[in-house]
Amino acid sequence: MSKPISPSSLTDRFDRRVDYLRLSVTDRCDFRCVYCMAEDMTFLPRSQILSLEQLYDVAAAFVGLGVSKIRLTGGEPLVRNNLMSLVERLGQLDDLKQLHLTTNGAQLDKYAKPLKAAGLTGINISLDSLNAERFRQLTRTGDLQKVLRGIDAAIDAGFSRIKLNAVILKGRNDDEVLTLVEFARAKGIDISFIEEMPLGIIDEHSRALSFCSSDELRDLIDTRYPLSPSGESTGGPSTYYRMVDSSSRVGFISPHSHNFCHLCNRVRVTVEGRLLLCLGNEHS
Ligand code: SAM
Ligand code: SF4
């Protein structure tokens, strides 16, 4: 039986219940992915970002209001000094049922085990290419081998939920869609394909020219691995499919081509403490 909704739980004026918080723990990153950041970035001064103590207080307040899932994100969360101490404290909040992290994977070989021990329950790892040179071009600084070691470390650490995230850009990595699905199948983990969104200030390509729709990718995968809708929803922009011969799920995150606002169950808090009520809108 689901827990009764307390009068203090977060419900918006469209009657959507907010039970999921995406908490950014830094705006900094060791990569400069072409769709996310410019090469030469100016980050927030340290005086403007929330301390680990404040991040914990914000998270705990949301859990007190009925939030049962928190995703730590960034920037790259694993570049935040002493992030582990925050994960350890959050891991002890009884009413927090899911504590997830989205990472570029570059430091997971070092942190996967301690993160699991601290109470992290799921990891999303970004992986846009399995070609080392191309991976470097897309991330500008990333080392594919290190990320692959990170993915293996997450699997070895025993996380029950590991998902790869791939942003597909026309003419850059759209020829790797099936290879990425095959990689996820071989590792026994999930994969989601993300439509590029107009987020972040970029200077390297035109978003209009690079756009690849989820429908295109789904049709392509379906020709090799017939996909059936899984019916699972995370209350967000993802739709999941299953393949008959694999435990891996294939997701599509389609902010452009499918409207999901009516299902939304989440809010965002930025590292300078702004509360955003939408994933695709910077109003706060
Ligand atoms: N640094 C971590 C990472 O890369 O996984 C966490 C933060 S990153 C902003 C979270 C996710 O957003 C990644 O999967 C990344 O590929 C995706 N992303 C970043 N910029 C995007 C954009 N313009 N359009 C779509 N997805 C984007
Ligand atoms: Fe860094 Fe993640 Fe943005 Fe890539 S997508 S630049 S890894 S924050």
Short mmCIF file of C-alpha atoms and ligand atoms in Angstrom, two decimals:
data_model
loop_
_atom_site.label_atom_id
_atom_site.label_comp_id
_atom_site.label_asym_id
_atom_site.label_seq_id
_atom_site.Cartn_x
_atom_site.Cartn_y
_atom_site.Cartn_z
CA MET A 1 0.00 0.00 0.00
CA SER A 2 1.40 3.44 -0.86
CA LYS A 3 2.07 5.86 1.94
CA PRO A 4 -0.74 8.37 2.56
CA ILE A 5 0.09 11.81 1.20
CA SER A 6 0.83 14.14 4.10
CA PRO A 7 -0.74 17.60 4.04
CA SER A 8 2.77 19.03 3.82
CA SER A 9 3.75 17.09 0.69
CA LEU A 10 4.61 19.05 -2.43
CA THR A 11 1.76 19.29 -4.92
CA ASP A 12 1.63 21.97 -7.60
CA ARG A 13 -1.43 23.82 -8.85
CA PHE A 14 -1.86 21.27 -11.66
CA ASP A 15 -2.17 18.57 -8.99
CA ARG A 16 1.17 17.05 -9.86
CA ARG A 17 2.93 15.59 -6.84
CA VAL A 18 6.63 16.39 -6.64
CA ASP A 19 8.57 13.48 -5.18
CA TYR A 20 11.82 13.75 -7.13
CA LEU A 21 14.59 16.34 -6.70
CA ARG A 22 17.54 16.87 -9.00
CA LEU A 23 20.20 18.54 -6.93
CA SER A 24 23.19 20.10 -8.63
CA VAL A 25 26.26 19.86 -6.41
CA THR A 26 28.62 21.84 -8.66
CA ASP A 27 28.61 23.76 -11.93
CA ARG A 28 32.20 22.68 -12.66
CA CYS A 29 33.29 19.81 -14.86
CA ASP A 30 36.45 18.05 -16.05
CA PHE A 31 34.89 17.54 -19.53
CA ARG A 32 33.67 20.16 -22.00
CA CYS A 33 31.07 18.21 -24.02
CA VAL A 34 30.31 20.07 -27.23
CA TYR A 35 26.53 20.09 -26.61
CA CYS A 36 26.81 21.24 -22.98
CA MET A 37 29.62 23.76 -22.50
CA ALA A 38 31.90 26.12 -24.34
CA GLU A 39 35.58 25.24 -24.30
CA ASP A 40 36.47 28.31 -22.29
CA MET A 41 34.08 28.35 -19.35
CA THR A 42 33.70 30.77 -16.46
CA PHE A 43 32.29 28.98 -13.43
CA LEU A 44 30.56 30.48 -10.41
CA PRO A 45 32.80 31.94 -7.72
CA ARG A 46 33.00 29.63 -4.71
CA SER A 47 31.32 32.26 -2.53
CA GLN A 48 28.10 31.83 -4.57
CA ILE A 49 27.74 28.08 -4.29
CA LEU A 50 26.01 26.15 -1.54
CA SER A 51 28.27 24.42 0.98
CA LEU A 52 27.93 20.66 1.45
CA GLU A 53 26.15 21.40 4.70
CA GLN A 54 23.63 23.63 2.91
CA LEU A 55 23.13 21.06 0.14
CA TYR A 56 22.35 18.50 2.82
CA ASP A 57 19.90 20.85 4.57
CA VAL A 58 18.09 21.55 1.27
CA ALA A 59 17.91 17.83 0.44
CA ALA A 60 16.71 16.90 3.93
CA ALA A 61 14.01 19.61 3.77
CA PHE A 62 12.73 18.18 0.48
CA VAL A 63 12.69 14.68 1.96
CA GLY A 64 10.68 16.11 4.86
CA LEU A 65 8.16 17.35 2.25
CA GLY A 66 7.72 13.91 0.72
CA VAL A 67 10.54 13.70 -1.82
CA SER A 68 11.62 10.07 -2.01
CA LYS A 69 14.13 10.24 -4.86
CA ILE A 70 17.13 12.53 -5.24
CA ARG A 71 19.50 12.62 -8.19
CA LEU A 72 22.85 14.33 -7.62
CA THR A 73 24.04 16.04 -10.75
CA GLY A 74 26.17 18.92 -11.94
CA GLY A 75 28.31 19.94 -13.77
CA GLU A 76 30.19 16.80 -12.85
CA PRO A 77 29.24 15.79 -9.30
CA LEU A 78 32.42 13.77 -8.73
CA VAL A 79 34.63 16.87 -9.10
CA ARG A 80 33.01 18.40 -6.00
CA ASN A 81 35.46 18.13 -3.10
CA ASN A 82 34.35 15.71 -0.42
CA LEU A 83 31.12 14.78 -2.22
CA MET A 84 31.33 11.43 -0.46
CA SER A 85 30.52 13.04 2.90
CA LEU A 86 27.26 14.41 1.44
CA VAL A 87 26.34 11.03 -0.06
CA GLU A 88 27.03 9.35 3.29
CA ARG A 89 24.68 11.72 5.12
CA LEU A 90 21.96 11.52 2.47
CA GLY A 91 22.28 7.73 2.46
CA GLN A 92 21.12 7.75 6.09
CA LEU A 93 17.81 9.56 5.45
CA ASP A 94 15.21 6.83 6.08
CA ASP A 95 12.50 8.32 3.87
CA LEU A 96 14.82 8.76 0.91
CA LYS A 97 14.15 5.59 -1.08
CA GLN A 98 16.36 6.29 -4.10
CA LEU A 99 19.61 8.23 -4.15
CA HIS A 100 21.03 8.42 -7.67
CA LEU A 101 23.99 10.09 -9.36
CA THR A 102 24.53 11.23 -12.94
CA THR A 103 28.20 11.27 -13.88
CA ASN A 104 30.55 11.36 -16.84
CA GLY A 105 32.17 8.26 -15.32
CA ALA A 106 35.73 9.58 -15.42
CA GLN A 107 36.29 9.05 -11.69
CA LEU A 108 34.03 6.08 -11.10
CA ASP A 109 36.90 3.60 -11.07
CA LYS A 110 37.91 5.28 -7.81
CA TYR A 111 34.49 6.11 -6.35
CA ALA A 112 32.01 3.40 -7.44
CA LYS A 113 32.57 1.13 -4.43
CA PRO A 114 32.59 3.84 -1.75
CA LEU A 115 29.48 5.41 -3.32
CA LYS A 116 27.64 2.09 -3.10
CA ALA A 117 28.79 1.64 0.51
CA ALA A 118 27.57 5.16 1.32
CA GLY A 119 24.03 4.35 0.19
CA LEU A 120 23.88 5.42 -3.46
CA THR A 121 21.27 3.25 -5.19
CA GLY A 122 21.66 4.03 -8.89
CA ILE A 123 24.06 5.57 -11.39
CA ASN A 124 23.61 7.13 -14.83
CA ILE A 125 26.83 7.30 -16.83
CA SER A 126 27.15 9.42 -19.94
CA LEU A 127 28.69 7.65 -22.94
CA ASP A 128 28.31 9.13 -26.41
CA SER A 129 30.88 7.11 -28.35
CA LEU A 130 32.94 3.93 -28.15
CA ASN A 131 35.59 5.35 -30.45
CA ALA A 132 38.39 6.90 -28.36
CA GLU A 133 39.23 9.66 -30.79
CA ARG A 134 35.63 10.64 -31.33
CA PHE A 135 34.96 10.44 -27.60
CA ARG A 136 37.76 12.95 -27.13
CA GLN A 137 36.31 15.24 -29.78
CA LEU A 138 32.81 15.17 -28.28
CA THR A 139 33.98 15.69 -24.69
CA ARG A 140 37.04 17.77 -25.66
CA THR A 141 39.03 16.37 -22.68
CA GLY A 142 37.62 12.91 -21.93
CA ASP A 143 39.55 9.63 -21.93
CA LEU A 144 37.29 6.78 -23.14
CA GLN A 145 39.34 4.03 -21.48
CA LYS A 146 38.99 5.69 -18.10
CA VAL A 147 35.21 5.95 -18.50
CA LEU A 148 34.99 2.30 -19.59
CA ARG A 149 36.95 1.34 -16.46
CA GLY A 150 34.46 3.44 -14.48
CA ILE A 151 31.49 1.60 -16.01
CA ASP A 152 33.06 -1.76 -15.11
CA ALA A 153 33.74 -0.51 -11.58
CA ALA A 154 30.06 0.47 -11.20
CA ILE A 155 28.97 -2.99 -12.39
CA ASP A 156 31.47 -4.68 -10.03
CA ALA A 157 30.25 -2.54 -7.12
CA GLY A 158 26.85 -4.22 -7.52
CA PHE A 159 24.51 -1.32 -8.34
CA SER A 160 21.15 -2.74 -9.33
CA ARG A 161 20.37 0.20 -11.57
CA ILE A 162 23.03 1.42 -14.03
CA LYS A 163 22.05 3.35 -17.11
CA LEU A 164 24.11 4.82 -19.91
CA ASN A 165 23.05 8.18 -21.34
CA ALA A 166 23.97 8.99 -24.93
CA VAL A 167 23.31 12.31 -26.65
CA ILE A 168 23.16 11.58 -30.38
CA LEU A 169 24.18 14.30 -32.86
CA LYS A 170 23.66 13.95 -36.59
CA GLY A 171 26.94 13.44 -38.45
CA ARG A 172 28.91 13.08 -35.21
CA ASN A 173 27.87 9.82 -33.54
CA ASP A 174 24.54 8.79 -35.11
CA ASP A 175 26.33 5.85 -36.76
CA GLU A 176 27.10 4.42 -33.29
CA VAL A 177 23.55 3.93 -32.05
CA LEU A 178 23.48 0.17 -32.63
CA THR A 179 27.03 -0.26 -31.31
CA LEU A 180 26.04 1.54 -28.11
CA VAL A 181 22.95 -0.68 -27.72
CA GLU A 182 25.14 -3.75 -28.25
CA PHE A 183 27.58 -2.49 -25.61
CA ALA A 184 24.73 -2.00 -23.08
CA ARG A 185 23.39 -5.49 -23.86
CA ALA A 186 26.82 -7.06 -23.40
CA LYS A 187 27.21 -5.33 -20.02
CA GLY A 188 23.63 -6.11 -18.92
CA ILE A 189 22.81 -2.44 -18.25
CA ASP A 190 20.23 0.04 -19.56
CA ILE A 191 20.80 2.77 -22.12
CA SER A 192 18.89 5.97 -22.90
CA PHE A 193 19.24 8.13 -25.96
CA ILE A 194 18.77 11.83 -25.33
CA GLU A 195 17.63 14.41 -27.86
CA GLU A 196 19.91 17.43 -27.71
CA MET A 197 18.27 20.30 -25.83
CA PRO A 198 18.99 24.01 -26.01
CA LEU A 199 20.69 23.94 -22.59
CA GLY A 200 24.07 25.42 -21.82
CA ILE A 201 26.01 27.96 -23.83
CA ILE A 202 27.76 26.26 -26.72
CA ASP A 203 29.84 27.64 -29.54
CA GLU A 204 30.83 24.63 -31.58
CA HIS A 205 27.87 23.45 -33.69
CA SER A 206 24.37 24.38 -34.78
CA ARG A 207 21.73 22.57 -32.75
CA ALA A 208 19.29 22.73 -35.64
CA LEU A 209 21.68 20.81 -37.91
CA SER A 210 22.76 18.20 -35.36
CA PHE A 211 19.27 17.26 -34.13
CA CYS A 212 18.34 13.55 -34.21
CA SER A 213 14.82 12.66 -33.11
CA SER A 214 14.08 9.77 -30.75
CA ASP A 215 11.63 8.38 -33.31
CA GLU A 216 14.42 8.05 -35.88
CA LEU A 217 16.66 6.25 -33.40
CA ARG A 218 13.89 3.97 -32.16
CA ASP A 219 13.03 2.92 -35.71
CA LEU A 220 16.68 2.17 -36.40
CA ILE A 221 17.15 0.04 -33.27
CA ASP A 222 13.83 -1.72 -33.88
CA THR A 223 15.09 -3.06 -37.22
CA ARG A 224 17.89 -4.97 -35.41
CA TYR A 225 16.36 -5.53 -31.96
CA PRO A 226 12.55 -5.42 -32.03
CA LEU A 227 11.44 -3.12 -29.23
CA SER A 228 8.27 -3.40 -27.18
CA PRO A 229 7.08 -0.60 -24.89
CA SER A 230 7.86 -1.51 -21.29
CA GLY A 231 5.03 0.58 -19.87
CA GLU A 232 7.40 1.82 -17.14
CA SER A 233 7.44 5.51 -16.43
CA THR A 234 9.78 7.49 -14.20
CA GLY A 235 7.43 10.47 -14.32
CA GLY A 236 9.85 12.28 -16.60
CA PRO A 237 10.85 12.64 -20.20
CA SER A 238 11.93 8.99 -20.70
CA THR A 239 10.01 6.23 -22.44
CA TYR A 240 11.41 2.73 -22.01
CA TYR A 241 11.39 -0.28 -24.31
CA ARG A 242 12.42 -3.88 -23.84
CA MET A 243 14.11 -6.32 -26.20
CA VAL A 244 13.00 -9.95 -26.17
CA ASP A 245 16.46 -11.41 -25.72
CA SER A 246 18.06 -9.08 -23.19
CA SER A 247 17.54 -7.69 -19.68
CA SER A 248 18.77 -4.28 -20.87
CA ARG A 249 16.15 -1.60 -21.41
CA VAL A 250 16.38 1.05 -24.10
CA GLY A 251 15.06 4.51 -23.18
CA PHE A 252 14.41 7.62 -25.21
CA ILE A 253 14.47 11.04 -23.64
CA SER A 254 12.51 13.20 -26.02
CA PRO A 255 11.96 16.74 -24.77
CA HIS A 256 11.46 17.98 -28.35
CA SER A 257 9.31 15.35 -29.93
CA HIS A 258 7.10 14.14 -27.03
CA ASN A 259 5.36 16.31 -24.51
CA PHE A 260 5.60 14.89 -21.01
CA CYS A 261 4.81 17.94 -18.87
CA HIS A 262 1.54 16.50 -17.55
CA LEU A 263 3.46 13.54 -16.04
CA CYS A 264 6.21 15.60 -14.43
CA ASN A 265 7.06 14.80 -10.81
CA ARG A 266 10.33 16.67 -10.34
CA VAL A 267 12.02 19.93 -9.51
CA ARG A 268 15.62 21.10 -9.72
CA VAL A 269 17.85 22.99 -7.32
CA THR A 270 20.98 24.58 -8.75
CA VAL A 271 24.26 24.74 -6.87
CA GLU A 272 23.70 28.41 -6.10
CA GLY A 273 20.39 27.45 -4.49
CA ARG A 274 17.88 28.43 -7.16
CA LEU A 275 14.72 26.31 -7.32
CA LEU A 276 13.57 25.47 -10.86
CA LEU A 277 10.18 23.93 -11.45
CA CYS A 278 11.03 22.59 -14.91
CA LEU A 279 13.94 20.66 -16.46
CA GLY A 280 13.85 22.58 -19.72
CA ASN A 281 13.27 26.12 -18.51
CA GLU A 282 15.66 28.36 -16.61
CA HIS A 283 12.96 30.36 -14.77
CA SER A 284 13.61 30.08 -11.06
N1 SAM B 1 28.38 15.57 -15.84
C1 SAM B 1 27.41 14.56 -15.67
C2 SAM B 1 27.17 13.79 -16.96
O1 SAM B 1 27.64 14.23 -18.00
O2 SAM B 1 26.53 12.75 -16.88
C3 SAM B 1 26.10 15.08 -15.10
C4 SAM B 1 25.58 16.38 -15.65
S1 SAM B 1 25.11 16.36 -17.34
C5 SAM B 1 24.52 18.00 -17.56
C6 SAM B 1 23.65 15.35 -17.29
C7 SAM B 1 23.22 14.77 -18.61
O3 SAM B 1 22.79 15.81 -19.43
C8 SAM B 1 24.30 14.02 -19.37
O4 SAM B 1 23.83 12.75 -19.72
C9 SAM B 1 24.52 14.85 -20.60
O5 SAM B 1 24.85 14.05 -21.71
C10 SAM B 1 23.20 15.54 -20.75
N2 SAM B 1 23.27 16.82 -21.48
C11 SAM B 1 24.11 17.84 -21.28
N3 SAM B 1 23.85 18.85 -22.14
C12 SAM B 1 22.81 18.46 -22.91
C13 SAM B 1 22.06 19.04 -23.96
N4 SAM B 1 22.35 20.24 -24.44
N5 SAM B 1 21.05 18.32 -24.50
C14 SAM B 1 20.74 17.08 -24.02
N6 SAM B 1 21.41 16.48 -23.04
C15 SAM B 1 22.43 17.14 -22.46
FE1 SF4 B 2 30.44 17.93 -18.09
FE2 SF4 B 2 28.31 16.37 -18.09
FE3 SF4 B 2 28.25 18.74 -19.35
FE4 SF4 B 2 29.72 16.78 -20.35
S1 SF4 B 2 27.49 16.79 -20.11
S2 SF4 B 2 30.38 18.91 -20.05
S3 SF4 B 2 30.40 15.75 -18.54
S4 SF4 B 2 28.45 18.43 -17.19
#
